[in-house]
XYZ file of C-alpha atoms in Angstrom:
237
model
C 87.923 1.513 236.415
C 85.685 2.395 233.556
C 83.761 5.969 233.899
C 82.173 8.702 231.468
C 85.397 10.798 231.585
C 86.243 8.320 229.349
C 83.336 7.573 227.091
C 84.408 11.497 226.413
C 87.929 11.308 225.424
C 86.623 8.570 223.300
C 84.325 10.450 221.702
C 86.314 13.556 221.184
C 89.064 10.900 219.425
C 86.155 9.230 217.675
C 84.770 12.788 216.448
C 85.027 13.444 212.417
C 85.684 9.204 211.925
C 82.758 7.767 212.985
C 79.145 8.310 212.000
C 76.425 10.265 214.325
C 74.119 8.126 213.705
C 70.525 9.374 213.932
C 68.117 8.753 216.998
C 65.305 8.082 214.876
C 61.452 7.255 216.198
C 59.619 4.273 215.201
C 55.835 4.804 214.648
C 55.572 0.675 214.103
C 57.343 -0.466 217.830
C 55.634 3.262 219.370
C 52.179 1.969 218.372
C 52.812 -1.695 219.049
C 54.352 -0.974 222.947
C 52.528 1.747 223.009
C 55.949 3.813 224.385
C 57.732 6.669 222.425
C 60.893 4.537 220.941
C 63.396 5.469 218.833
C 65.847 3.588 217.287
C 69.559 4.301 217.380
C 70.392 3.483 213.060
C 74.216 2.213 213.860
C 74.139 -0.087 210.438
C 74.347 3.244 208.801
C 78.492 3.161 210.358
C 80.792 2.504 206.984
C 81.126 -0.868 208.536
C 77.867 -1.723 209.816
C 78.352 -2.027 213.109
C 78.362 -0.307 216.087
C 81.991 -2.550 216.487
C 83.662 0.482 214.863
C 83.961 3.039 217.783
C 85.761 0.426 220.263
C 88.830 -0.727 217.773
C 89.173 2.832 216.541
C 89.620 3.759 220.417
C 91.311 1.214 221.528
C 94.139 1.411 218.002
C 94.580 4.902 218.818
C 95.783 4.395 222.195
C 98.497 1.750 221.403
C 101.686 3.104 221.623
C 104.026 3.980 218.176
C 105.715 1.024 219.025
C 102.944 -1.249 219.365
C 101.360 -0.621 216.107
C 104.513 -1.260 214.309
C 104.693 -4.444 216.049
C 100.734 -4.965 215.133
C 97.781 -5.988 216.080
C 95.985 -9.446 215.887
C 92.216 -10.003 216.877
C 89.761 -12.362 216.741
C 85.872 -12.126 216.259
C 82.689 -13.295 213.612
C 82.634 -10.380 211.876
C 81.463 -7.350 213.081
C 84.395 -6.613 215.482
C 87.169 -7.723 212.523
C 84.698 -5.553 210.413
C 86.012 -2.516 212.716
C 89.552 -3.539 213.121
C 90.453 -3.901 209.292
C 89.191 -0.841 208.723
C 90.506 1.405 211.505
C 93.926 -0.381 210.318
C 93.482 -0.151 207.094
C 93.363 3.621 207.508
C 96.531 3.833 209.893
C 98.073 1.542 208.223
C 99.132 -0.885 211.020
C 99.788 -4.686 210.429
C 96.567 -6.984 211.100
C 96.037 -10.132 211.619
C 92.463 -11.520 211.956
C 91.496 -14.804 213.242
C 88.052 -15.705 212.152
C 85.838 -19.050 213.345
C 85.512 -21.461 209.664
C 81.955 -21.320 210.071
C 81.951 -17.558 209.685
C 79.902 -16.900 206.359
C 81.896 -15.605 203.536
C 80.135 -12.496 202.990
C 81.701 -11.353 206.222
C 85.138 -12.385 205.472
C 84.403 -10.767 202.036
C 83.998 -7.930 203.813
C 86.900 -8.026 206.382
C 89.284 -8.246 203.465
C 87.653 -5.864 201.897
C 87.855 -2.882 204.406
C 91.519 -4.242 205.626
C 93.319 -4.507 202.357
C 97.391 -5.469 201.785
C 96.834 -4.643 206.204
C 94.991 -7.718 206.729
C 96.204 -10.987 206.728
C 92.731 -13.647 208.035
C 92.780 -16.704 209.797
C 90.206 -19.378 209.538
C 90.396 -21.138 213.255
C 88.307 -23.457 215.040
C 84.803 -24.083 214.607
C 83.328 -21.156 217.745
C 84.423 -18.086 218.546
C 86.193 -19.410 222.028
C 89.138 -21.591 219.717
C 89.528 -18.849 217.221
C 89.986 -16.397 220.425
C 92.034 -18.810 222.150
C 94.664 -18.800 218.564
C 94.882 -15.603 218.416
C 96.193 -14.979 221.609
C 98.595 -17.549 221.649
C 99.556 -16.473 218.502
C 99.789 -12.572 219.688
C 102.302 -13.871 222.278
C 104.416 -15.833 220.018
C 104.340 -13.110 217.827
C 104.668 -10.215 220.314
C 101.925 -8.318 218.899
C 98.672 -6.123 221.184
C 95.378 -8.598 220.544
C 93.304 -6.053 220.461
C 89.398 -7.624 222.470
C 85.827 -7.788 221.366
C 84.509 -6.563 224.421
C 86.461 -7.147 228.027
C 88.177 -4.003 227.289
C 88.408 -0.240 228.688
C 89.375 1.100 225.592
C 86.733 -0.522 223.627
C 83.877 -0.329 226.395
C 84.705 3.574 226.311
C 84.516 3.678 222.760
C 81.649 1.633 222.435
C 80.275 3.966 225.148
C 79.974 6.777 222.650
C 76.525 5.440 221.264
C 75.068 6.699 225.014
C 76.962 10.249 224.556
C 75.024 10.710 221.405
C 71.815 9.344 223.305
C 71.722 12.109 225.517
C 72.613 14.693 223.392
C 70.519 14.329 220.797
C 68.172 13.569 223.127
C 69.151 17.225 225.236
C 69.364 18.623 221.378
C 65.942 17.339 220.216
C 64.176 17.938 223.625
C 63.517 14.352 224.177
C 62.702 12.162 227.323
C 63.434 8.852 227.972
C 63.563 7.142 231.274
C 64.870 3.587 229.622
C 67.223 1.847 227.574
C 67.843 -1.104 225.340
C 71.114 -2.332 225.283
C 71.903 -5.451 222.916
C 74.176 -7.818 224.915
C 76.534 -10.072 223.411
C 80.557 -9.898 224.573
C 79.186 -7.674 227.117
C 81.523 -4.419 225.947
C 78.359 -1.774 224.550
C 76.622 -2.358 227.428
C 79.772 -1.752 229.482
C 80.173 1.482 227.462
C 76.560 2.525 227.601
C 75.504 1.872 231.130
C 78.926 3.237 232.576
C 78.084 6.843 230.565
C 74.304 6.445 231.642
C 74.031 5.676 235.035
C 76.886 8.124 235.723
C 75.299 11.261 233.399
C 71.548 10.432 234.364
C 70.893 7.772 236.892
C 67.454 8.697 236.332
C 67.280 6.573 233.577
C 67.068 2.870 233.600
C 69.462 0.395 231.020
C 67.949 -3.090 230.838
C 69.807 -5.218 228.484
C 68.687 -8.060 226.149
C 70.026 -10.930 224.730
C 68.667 -13.337 222.082
C 66.464 -15.530 223.484
C 69.029 -18.908 222.625
C 71.854 -16.816 223.688
C 70.574 -16.307 227.529
C 74.508 -16.518 228.050
C 74.861 -12.987 229.839
C 71.710 -13.980 232.302
C 72.676 -16.962 232.805
C 75.814 -15.643 234.363
C 73.969 -12.882 236.861
C 71.493 -16.069 237.539
C 74.918 -17.719 238.523
C 77.283 -15.832 240.114
C 79.878 -16.236 237.643
C 81.262 -15.893 233.828
C 80.292 -18.428 231.845
C 79.781 -19.369 228.007
C 77.197 -20.845 226.118
C 77.430 -23.861 225.368
C 74.646 -23.492 221.857
C 73.716 -20.455 220.448
C 69.781 -20.349 218.970
C 69.659 -16.829 216.307
C 69.703 -15.659 213.851
C 71.693 -13.027 214.987
C 75.506 -12.619 214.224
C 78.968 -10.651 215.816
């Protein structure tokens, strides 16, 4: 089971690799909601999202043999960029499956970060279809699949966001009682909530989903894992 110690271990590996992004006070939101609101600016990462944390840490934990065989992932964009960047840095071959509906800008960024070490395969109209094809390819080609969220190493890497938040809050004497975490696949909130609740259980962690993609909320209500049948949101993974 994931623990705060796993997040600390991931932080040590990622130090110097990922950007320790700023925790910035937001005047507009603070005034609007009559609360002191800080934003963790993960768009300042090299790949413009937190996904590099989980991807890099998970791949760094592979054996020499696993790295030589290569990795596979499925992603609508951000996880793919994290995997591509990592594989270029570590000189590991990667095959990345993306839905055919993926914006060209995202595909271009994956090519840019991955360079000669990445092969992109556009498969299926949805992430689930692309992920299924990626997992089948992983088995037939004897590669390692880097899951975008359902992986303990990925979750530990994403949890380093919380490590940095609490460290900066301590250094700057910032007191807060709630952390709001965006929820897609659940990897980020798994890592963040694990670290925060073990470190300071008085802090409330709230997951936030786009109104048109409420699969996590529906899953909690149903008591079982569910997939969104339809996505209505400008947010992209």
